[in-house]
Coordinates of C-alpha atoms in Angstrom, one line a residue:
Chain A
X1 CA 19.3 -31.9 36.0
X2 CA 20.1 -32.7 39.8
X3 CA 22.9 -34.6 40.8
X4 CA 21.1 -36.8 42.7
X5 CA 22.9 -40.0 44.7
X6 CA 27.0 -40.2 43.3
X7 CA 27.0 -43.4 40.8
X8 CA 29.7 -46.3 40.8
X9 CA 32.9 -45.2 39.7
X10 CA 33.1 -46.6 35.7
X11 CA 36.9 -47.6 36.8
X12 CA 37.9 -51.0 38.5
X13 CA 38.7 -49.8 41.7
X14 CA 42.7 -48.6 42.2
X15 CA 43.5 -48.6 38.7
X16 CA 42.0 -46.2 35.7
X17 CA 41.0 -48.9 33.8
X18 CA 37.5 -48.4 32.9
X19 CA 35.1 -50.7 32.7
X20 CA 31.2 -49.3 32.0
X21 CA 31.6 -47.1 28.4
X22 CA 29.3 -45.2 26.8
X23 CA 29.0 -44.0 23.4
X24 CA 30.8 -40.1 24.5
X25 CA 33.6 -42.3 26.5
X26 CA 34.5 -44.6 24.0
X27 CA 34.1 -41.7 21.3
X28 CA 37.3 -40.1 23.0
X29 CA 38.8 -43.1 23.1
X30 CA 38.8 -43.6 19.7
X31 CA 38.9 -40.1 18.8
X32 CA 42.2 -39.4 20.6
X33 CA 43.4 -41.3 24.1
X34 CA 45.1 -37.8 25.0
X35 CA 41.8 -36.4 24.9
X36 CA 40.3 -39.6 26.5
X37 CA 43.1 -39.3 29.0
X38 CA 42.6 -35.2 29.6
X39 CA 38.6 -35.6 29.9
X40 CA 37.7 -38.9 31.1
X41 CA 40.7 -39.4 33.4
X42 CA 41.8 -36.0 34.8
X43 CA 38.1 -34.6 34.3
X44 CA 39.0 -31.1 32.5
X45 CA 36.5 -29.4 31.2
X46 CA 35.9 -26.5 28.8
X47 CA 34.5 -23.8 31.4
X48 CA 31.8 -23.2 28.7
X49 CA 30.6 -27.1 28.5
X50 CA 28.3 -26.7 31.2
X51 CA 26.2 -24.3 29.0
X52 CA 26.2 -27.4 26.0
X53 CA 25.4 -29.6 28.6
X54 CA 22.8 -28.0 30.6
X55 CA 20.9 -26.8 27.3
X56 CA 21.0 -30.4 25.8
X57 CA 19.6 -31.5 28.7
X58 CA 16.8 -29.5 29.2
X59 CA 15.9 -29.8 26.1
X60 CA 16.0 -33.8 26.0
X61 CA 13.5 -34.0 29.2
X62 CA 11.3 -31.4 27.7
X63 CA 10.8 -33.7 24.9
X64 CA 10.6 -36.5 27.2
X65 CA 8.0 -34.8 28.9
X66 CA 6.1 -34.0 26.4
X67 CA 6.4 -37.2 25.1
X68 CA 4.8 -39.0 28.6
X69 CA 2.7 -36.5 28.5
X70 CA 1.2 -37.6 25.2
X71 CA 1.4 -41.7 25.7
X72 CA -0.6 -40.8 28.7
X73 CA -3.5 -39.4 26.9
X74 CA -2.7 -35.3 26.8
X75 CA -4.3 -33.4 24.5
X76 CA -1.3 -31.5 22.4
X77 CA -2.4 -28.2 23.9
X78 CA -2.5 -29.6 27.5
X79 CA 1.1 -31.9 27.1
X80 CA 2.6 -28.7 25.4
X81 CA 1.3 -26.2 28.6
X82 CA 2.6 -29.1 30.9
X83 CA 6.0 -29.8 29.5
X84 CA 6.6 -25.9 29.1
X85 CA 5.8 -25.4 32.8
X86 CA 8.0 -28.2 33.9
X87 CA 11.0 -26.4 31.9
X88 CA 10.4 -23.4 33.2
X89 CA 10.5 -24.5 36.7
X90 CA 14.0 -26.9 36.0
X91 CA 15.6 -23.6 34.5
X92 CA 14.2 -21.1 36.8
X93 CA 17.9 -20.8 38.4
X94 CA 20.0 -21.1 35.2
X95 CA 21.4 -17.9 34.3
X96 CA 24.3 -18.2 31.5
X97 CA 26.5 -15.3 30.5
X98 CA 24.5 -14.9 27.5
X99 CA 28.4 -12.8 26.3
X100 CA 30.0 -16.1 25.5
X101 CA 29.6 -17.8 22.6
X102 CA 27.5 -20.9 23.8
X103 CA 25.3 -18.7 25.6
X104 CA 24.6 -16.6 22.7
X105 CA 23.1 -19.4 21.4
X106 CA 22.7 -21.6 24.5
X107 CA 19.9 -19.7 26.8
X108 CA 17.0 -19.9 28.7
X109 CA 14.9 -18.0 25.8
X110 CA 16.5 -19.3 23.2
X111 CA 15.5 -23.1 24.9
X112 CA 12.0 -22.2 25.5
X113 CA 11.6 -20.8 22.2
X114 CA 13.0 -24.5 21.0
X115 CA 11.4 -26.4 22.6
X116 CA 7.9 -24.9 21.7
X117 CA 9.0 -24.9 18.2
X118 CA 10.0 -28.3 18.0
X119 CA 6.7 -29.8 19.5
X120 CA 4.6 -27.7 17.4
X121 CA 6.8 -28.9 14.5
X122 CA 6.5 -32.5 15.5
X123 CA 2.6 -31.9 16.1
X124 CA 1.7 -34.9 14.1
X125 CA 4.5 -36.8 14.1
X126 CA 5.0 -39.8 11.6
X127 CA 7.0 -41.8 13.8
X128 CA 4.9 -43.5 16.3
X129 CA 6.6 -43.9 19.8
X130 CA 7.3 -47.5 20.7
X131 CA 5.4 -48.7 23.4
X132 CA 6.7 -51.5 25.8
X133 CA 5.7 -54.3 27.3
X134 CA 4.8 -53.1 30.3
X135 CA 3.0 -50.1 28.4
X136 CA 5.4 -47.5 29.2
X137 CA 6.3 -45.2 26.0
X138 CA 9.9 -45.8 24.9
X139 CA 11.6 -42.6 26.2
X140 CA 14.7 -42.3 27.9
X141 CA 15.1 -45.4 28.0
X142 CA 18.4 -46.3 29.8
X143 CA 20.2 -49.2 29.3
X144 CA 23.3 -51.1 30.9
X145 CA 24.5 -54.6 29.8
X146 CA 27.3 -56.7 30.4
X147 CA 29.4 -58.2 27.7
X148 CA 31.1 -61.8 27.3
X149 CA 34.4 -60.1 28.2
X150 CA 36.1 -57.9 30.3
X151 CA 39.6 -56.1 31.4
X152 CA 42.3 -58.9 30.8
X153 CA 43.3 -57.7 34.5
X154 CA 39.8 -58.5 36.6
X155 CA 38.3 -61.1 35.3
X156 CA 35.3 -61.1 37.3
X157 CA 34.7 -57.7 36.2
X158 CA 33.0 -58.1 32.7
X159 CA 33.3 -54.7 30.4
X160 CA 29.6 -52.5 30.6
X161 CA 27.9 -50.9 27.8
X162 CA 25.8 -47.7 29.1
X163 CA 23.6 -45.6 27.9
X164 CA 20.3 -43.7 27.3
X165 CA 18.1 -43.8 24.3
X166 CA 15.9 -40.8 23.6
X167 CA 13.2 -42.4 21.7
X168 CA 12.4 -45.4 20.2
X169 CA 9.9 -45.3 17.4
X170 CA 7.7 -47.0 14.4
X171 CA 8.4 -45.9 10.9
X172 CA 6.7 -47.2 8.1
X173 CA 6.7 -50.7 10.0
X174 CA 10.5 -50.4 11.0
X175 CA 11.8 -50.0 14.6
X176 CA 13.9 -46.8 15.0
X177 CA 16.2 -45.4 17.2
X178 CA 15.5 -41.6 17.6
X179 CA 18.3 -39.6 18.8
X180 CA 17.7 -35.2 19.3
X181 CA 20.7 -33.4 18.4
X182 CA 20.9 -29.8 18.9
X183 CA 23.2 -28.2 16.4
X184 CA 24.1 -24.1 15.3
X185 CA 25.4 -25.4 11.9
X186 CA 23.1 -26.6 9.2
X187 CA 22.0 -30.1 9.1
X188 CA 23.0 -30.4 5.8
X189 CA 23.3 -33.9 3.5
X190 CA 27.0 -33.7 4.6
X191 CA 26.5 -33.4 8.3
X192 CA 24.2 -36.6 8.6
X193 CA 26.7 -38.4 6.4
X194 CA 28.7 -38.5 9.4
X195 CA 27.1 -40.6 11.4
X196 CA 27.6 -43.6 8.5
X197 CA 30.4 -44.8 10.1
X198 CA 29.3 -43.8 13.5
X199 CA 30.4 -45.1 16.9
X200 CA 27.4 -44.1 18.6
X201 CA 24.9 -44.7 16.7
X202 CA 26.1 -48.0 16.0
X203 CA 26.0 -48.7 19.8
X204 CA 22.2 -47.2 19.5
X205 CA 21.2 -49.4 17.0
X206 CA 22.9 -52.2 18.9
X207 CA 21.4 -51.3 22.3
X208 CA 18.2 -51.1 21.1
X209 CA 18.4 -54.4 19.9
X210 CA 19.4 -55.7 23.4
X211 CA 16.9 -53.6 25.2
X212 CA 13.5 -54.4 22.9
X213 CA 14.8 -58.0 22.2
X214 CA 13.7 -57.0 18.2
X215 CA 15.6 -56.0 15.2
X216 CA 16.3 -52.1 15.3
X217 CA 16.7 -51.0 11.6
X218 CA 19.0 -48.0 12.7
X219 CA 18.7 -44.6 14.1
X220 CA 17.1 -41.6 12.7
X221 CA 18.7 -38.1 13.7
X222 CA 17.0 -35.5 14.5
X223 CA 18.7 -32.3 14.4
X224 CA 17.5 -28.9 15.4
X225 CA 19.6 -26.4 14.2
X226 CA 19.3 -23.1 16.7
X227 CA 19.0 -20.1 14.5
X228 CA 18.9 -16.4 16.2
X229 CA 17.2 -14.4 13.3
X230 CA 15.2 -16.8 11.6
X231 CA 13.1 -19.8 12.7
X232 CA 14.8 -22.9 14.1
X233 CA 15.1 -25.5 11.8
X234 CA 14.5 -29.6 12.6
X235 CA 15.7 -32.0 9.8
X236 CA 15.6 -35.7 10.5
X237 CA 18.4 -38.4 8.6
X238 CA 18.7 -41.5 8.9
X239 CA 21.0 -44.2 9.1
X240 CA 20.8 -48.2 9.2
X241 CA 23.2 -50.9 10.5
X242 CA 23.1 -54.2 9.5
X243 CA 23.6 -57.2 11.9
X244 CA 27.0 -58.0 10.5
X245 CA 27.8 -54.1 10.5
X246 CA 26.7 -54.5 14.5
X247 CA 29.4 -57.8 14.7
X248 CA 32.2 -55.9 13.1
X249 CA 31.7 -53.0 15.7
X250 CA 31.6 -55.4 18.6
X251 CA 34.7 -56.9 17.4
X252 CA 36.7 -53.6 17.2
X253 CA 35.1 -52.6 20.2
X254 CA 37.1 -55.4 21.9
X255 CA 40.4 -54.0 20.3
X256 CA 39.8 -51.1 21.9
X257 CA 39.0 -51.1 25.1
X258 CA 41.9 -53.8 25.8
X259 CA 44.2 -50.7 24.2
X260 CA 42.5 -48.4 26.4
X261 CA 43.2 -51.0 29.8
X262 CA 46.8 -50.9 27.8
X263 CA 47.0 -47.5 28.1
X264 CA 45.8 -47.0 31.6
X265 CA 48.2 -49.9 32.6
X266 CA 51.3 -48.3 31.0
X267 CA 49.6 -45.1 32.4
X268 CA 50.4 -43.3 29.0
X269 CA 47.5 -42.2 26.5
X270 CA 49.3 -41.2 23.3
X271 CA 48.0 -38.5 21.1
X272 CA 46.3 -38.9 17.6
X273 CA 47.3 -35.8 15.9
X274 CA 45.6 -36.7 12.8
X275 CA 42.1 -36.1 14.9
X276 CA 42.9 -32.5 16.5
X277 CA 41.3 -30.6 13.2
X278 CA 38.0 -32.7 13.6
X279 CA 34.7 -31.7 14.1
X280 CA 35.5 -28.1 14.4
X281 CA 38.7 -28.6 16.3
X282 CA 39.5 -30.5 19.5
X283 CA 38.6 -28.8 22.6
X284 CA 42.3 -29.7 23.8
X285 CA 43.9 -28.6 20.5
X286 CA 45.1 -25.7 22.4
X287 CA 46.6 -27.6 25.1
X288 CA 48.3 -30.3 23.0
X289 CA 49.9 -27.5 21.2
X290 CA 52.0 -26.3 23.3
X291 CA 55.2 -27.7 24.8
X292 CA 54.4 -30.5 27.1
X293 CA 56.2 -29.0 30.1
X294 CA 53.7 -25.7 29.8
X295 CA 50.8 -27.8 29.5
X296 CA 49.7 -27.9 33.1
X297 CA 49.6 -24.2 32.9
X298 CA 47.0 -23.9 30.1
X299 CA 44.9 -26.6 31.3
X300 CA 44.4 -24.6 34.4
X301 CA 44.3 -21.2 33.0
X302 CA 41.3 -22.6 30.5
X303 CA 39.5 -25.1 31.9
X304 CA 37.9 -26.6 35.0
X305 CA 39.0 -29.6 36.5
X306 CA 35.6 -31.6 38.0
X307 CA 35.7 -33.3 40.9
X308 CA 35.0 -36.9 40.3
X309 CA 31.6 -36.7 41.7
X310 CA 30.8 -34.0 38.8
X311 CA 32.5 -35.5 36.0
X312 CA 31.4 -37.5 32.8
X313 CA 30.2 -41.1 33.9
X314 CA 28.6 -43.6 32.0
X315 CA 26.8 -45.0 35.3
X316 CA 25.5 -41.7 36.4
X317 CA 21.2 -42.2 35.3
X318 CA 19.3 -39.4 34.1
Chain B
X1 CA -5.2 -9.9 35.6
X2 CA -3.2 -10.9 32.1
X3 CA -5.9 -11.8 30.1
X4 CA -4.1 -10.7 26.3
X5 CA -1.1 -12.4 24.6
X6 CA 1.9 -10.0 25.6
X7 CA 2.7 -8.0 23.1
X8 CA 6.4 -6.9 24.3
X9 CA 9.3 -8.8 25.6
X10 CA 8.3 -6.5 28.8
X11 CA 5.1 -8.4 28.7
X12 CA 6.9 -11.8 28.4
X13 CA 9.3 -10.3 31.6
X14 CA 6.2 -10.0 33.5
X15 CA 4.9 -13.7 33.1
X16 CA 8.8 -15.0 33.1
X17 CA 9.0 -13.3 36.6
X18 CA 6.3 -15.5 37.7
X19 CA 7.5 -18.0 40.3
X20 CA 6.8 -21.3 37.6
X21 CA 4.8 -23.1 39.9
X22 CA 2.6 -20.6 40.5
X23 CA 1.9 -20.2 36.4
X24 CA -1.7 -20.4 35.6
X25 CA -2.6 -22.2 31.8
X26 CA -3.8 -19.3 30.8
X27 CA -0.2 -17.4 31.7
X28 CA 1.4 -20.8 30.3
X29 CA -0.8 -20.1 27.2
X30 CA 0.2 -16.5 26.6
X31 CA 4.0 -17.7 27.2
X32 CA 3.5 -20.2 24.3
X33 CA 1.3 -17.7 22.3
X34 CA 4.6 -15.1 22.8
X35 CA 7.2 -17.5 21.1
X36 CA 4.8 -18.8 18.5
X37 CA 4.6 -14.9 17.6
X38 CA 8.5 -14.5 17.7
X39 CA 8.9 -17.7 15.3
X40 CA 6.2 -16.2 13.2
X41 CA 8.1 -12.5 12.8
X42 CA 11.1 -14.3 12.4
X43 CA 9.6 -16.5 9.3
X44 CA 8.5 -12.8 8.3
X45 CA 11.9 -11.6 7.9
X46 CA 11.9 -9.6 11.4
X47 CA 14.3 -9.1 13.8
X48 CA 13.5 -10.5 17.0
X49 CA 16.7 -10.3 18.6
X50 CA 16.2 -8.2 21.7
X51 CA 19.1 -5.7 23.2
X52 CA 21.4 -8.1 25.8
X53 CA 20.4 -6.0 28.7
X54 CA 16.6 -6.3 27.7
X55 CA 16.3 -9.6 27.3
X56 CA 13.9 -11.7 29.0
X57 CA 15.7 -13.9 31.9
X58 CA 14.6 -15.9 34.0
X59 CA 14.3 -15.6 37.6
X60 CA 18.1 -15.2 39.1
X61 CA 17.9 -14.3 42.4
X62 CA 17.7 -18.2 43.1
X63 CA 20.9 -18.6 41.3
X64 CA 23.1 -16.1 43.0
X65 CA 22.2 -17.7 46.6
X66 CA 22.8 -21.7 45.4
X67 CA 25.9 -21.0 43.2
X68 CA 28.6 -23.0 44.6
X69 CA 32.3 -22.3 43.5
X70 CA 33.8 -25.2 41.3
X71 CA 36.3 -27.5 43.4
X72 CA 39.8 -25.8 42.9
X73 CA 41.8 -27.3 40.2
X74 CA 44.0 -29.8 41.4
X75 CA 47.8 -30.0 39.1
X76 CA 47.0 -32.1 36.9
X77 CA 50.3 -34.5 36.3
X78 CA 50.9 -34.9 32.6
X79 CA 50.6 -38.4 31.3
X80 CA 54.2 -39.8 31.7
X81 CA 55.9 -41.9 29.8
X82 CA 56.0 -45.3 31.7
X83 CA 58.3 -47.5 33.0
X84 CA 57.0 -50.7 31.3
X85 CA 56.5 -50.9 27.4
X86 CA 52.9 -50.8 26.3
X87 CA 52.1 -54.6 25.6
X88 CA 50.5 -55.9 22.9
X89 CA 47.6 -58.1 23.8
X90 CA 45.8 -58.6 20.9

């Protein structure tokens, strides 16, 4: 993953109201605006997030080489050989302390070994990549649209929904969003139950309707679970959104992104503490913890803080 | 010449230290052959799990040159309480 050319910054220029959202944005937003406030504002990071990041990553454009590879007319042998190269060439300078938790699990070997899992897994895959009209396969498809309203305080600056969509596919004659997850817990019933609600997927579902210009009937997860002793595991879910499901969203969603220009207007972003026990704890739980006047302190001490140019943003492309 | 499937992560080592773009198919082969083996112990009930310090890696020696240090950390001013009341504009 290269930098490549800084993007736009997502906020209206002066202020840290912020106008182009993505699903992970708008999840902390919801989640928790301190946590909004501490990542997407201030740019901390865990110092191990790099290692979830880069890992994801690399495993998303292996599967999106592999998966060009394939609409192009690859035999499986020859698309698997290619996209294996091409990863080992992206990773051939990553070197994570394999000591720290995410690198224990999050590692060059552990990727490679993946990776070839998953495409001999998916060898003859029952969903069909969608093909579009101009007879690309649907993979990584970005996507960036305005909608009919934006910050109360710029009016010709309308709100901007962003985004990437790993795959779209054909599944027994229903449009799909396909989304990879890469998970070291097992993809269980009750872990793809949570993504019925789910903020982003309901934004996947959505986008895909705005990219294809069809009905997408949801998005199927796929989850590979990274196991150290025995073989990785893939388990797909899915989950479906109705139009009026989609409607309801969008009408929340303008509820809260004029709380989040609130917030960045009264230039406070309170804290949910019902939300600091959730999905395994909040990377910030530790921070919020302790008494505001120390809090500076830890947030150094533990984490990074990115320079703008390296931190999350919706309008960086892939 | 590496004309067999490596048997040993020392094997695996060997093609991993392989500038990538100079990989042949058949090392790009082998290397697939190699962790189609490991998943197949592993669905054997065998430990694949190498020692940390003998662990395949990947080349490094790029890494250590094009490291750059992170930015230092700017303070990072708490979110304040602020001087105007949060407005409701729903």
């Amino acid at each position: 993953m290269t930098a490549g050319a800084m993007p736009a910054s997502p906020f209206l220029p002066g202020t840290r109201i912020q106008y182009a959202w993505d699903s992970t944005s708008l999840g902390y937003l919801k989640t928790c605006p301190r946590l909004y406030f501490y990542h997407m504002i201030e740019g901390w990071s865990p110092k191990d997030e790099s290692i979830h990041l880069r890992f994801g990553g690399e495993y998303h454009k292996a599967i999106e080489d592999y998966d060009h590879a394939r609409a192009g007319g690859m035999s499986f042998d020859d698309a698997l050989a290619h996209t294996v190269q091409q990863l080992l060439i992206r990773i051939r300078d990553w070197d994570p302390d394999i000591g720290s938790r995410a690198g224990h699990y999050k590692n060059p070997t552990n990727l490679i070994q993946l990776v070839v899992d998953y495409l001999d897994f998916f060898r003859n895959d029952p969903c069909e990549t969608f093909v579009l009209e101009n007879g690309r396969a649907a993979v990584e498809l970005s996507f960036r649209f305005e909608l009919d309203w934006g910050p109360v305080g710029a009016s010709a600056q309308p709100y901007l929904l962003c985004g990437h969509l790993d795959r779209v596919v054909t599944f027994a004659d229903d449009l799909y969003v396909l989304d990879h997850k890469t998970t070291t817990t097992t993809p269980s019933s009750y872990y793809f139950d949570g993504f019925a609600p789910n903020n982003q997927m309901t934004l996947y579902t959505f986008a895909g309707q705005v990219v294809l210009g069809t009905p997408i009937r949801g998005v199927i997860i796929e989850a590979a679970q990274i196991l150290l002793e025995t073989p990785n595991r893939f388990v797909r879910g899915f989950t479906y959104r109705t139009p009026d499901q989609i409607d309801e969203w969008l009408h929340d969603l303008e509820y809260h992104l004029n709380a989040a220009e609130a917030y960045a207007e009264a230039g406070h972003w309170p804290m949910n503490d019902t939300a600091c026990d959730k999905f395994g704890g909040c990377r910030f739980r530790g921070i919020c913890s302790k008494s505001p006047a120390v809090r500076e302190r830890f947030l150094a001490a533990d984490f990074v803080q990115l320079p703008p140019e390296e931190r999350w943003n919706p309008l960086r492309p892939r | 010449m590496k004309t067999t499937e490596p048997e040993t992560p020392t094997d695996l080592n060997v093609l991993m230290s392989i500038d990538p773009l100079d990989l042949t198919r058949q090392d790009l082969d082998q290397i697939i052959a190699y962790q189609r083996r490991q998943r197949a112990q592993r669905e054997g009930g065998v430990k694949t799990r190498k020692p940390k310090e003998t662990a395949p890696k990947i080349d490094i020696k790029a890494l250590l040159a094009k490291t750059a240090k992170p930015a230092e950390a700017a303070p990072a001013p708490a979110p304040k309480p602020a001087g105007g009341t949060f407005r409701r504009r729903f």
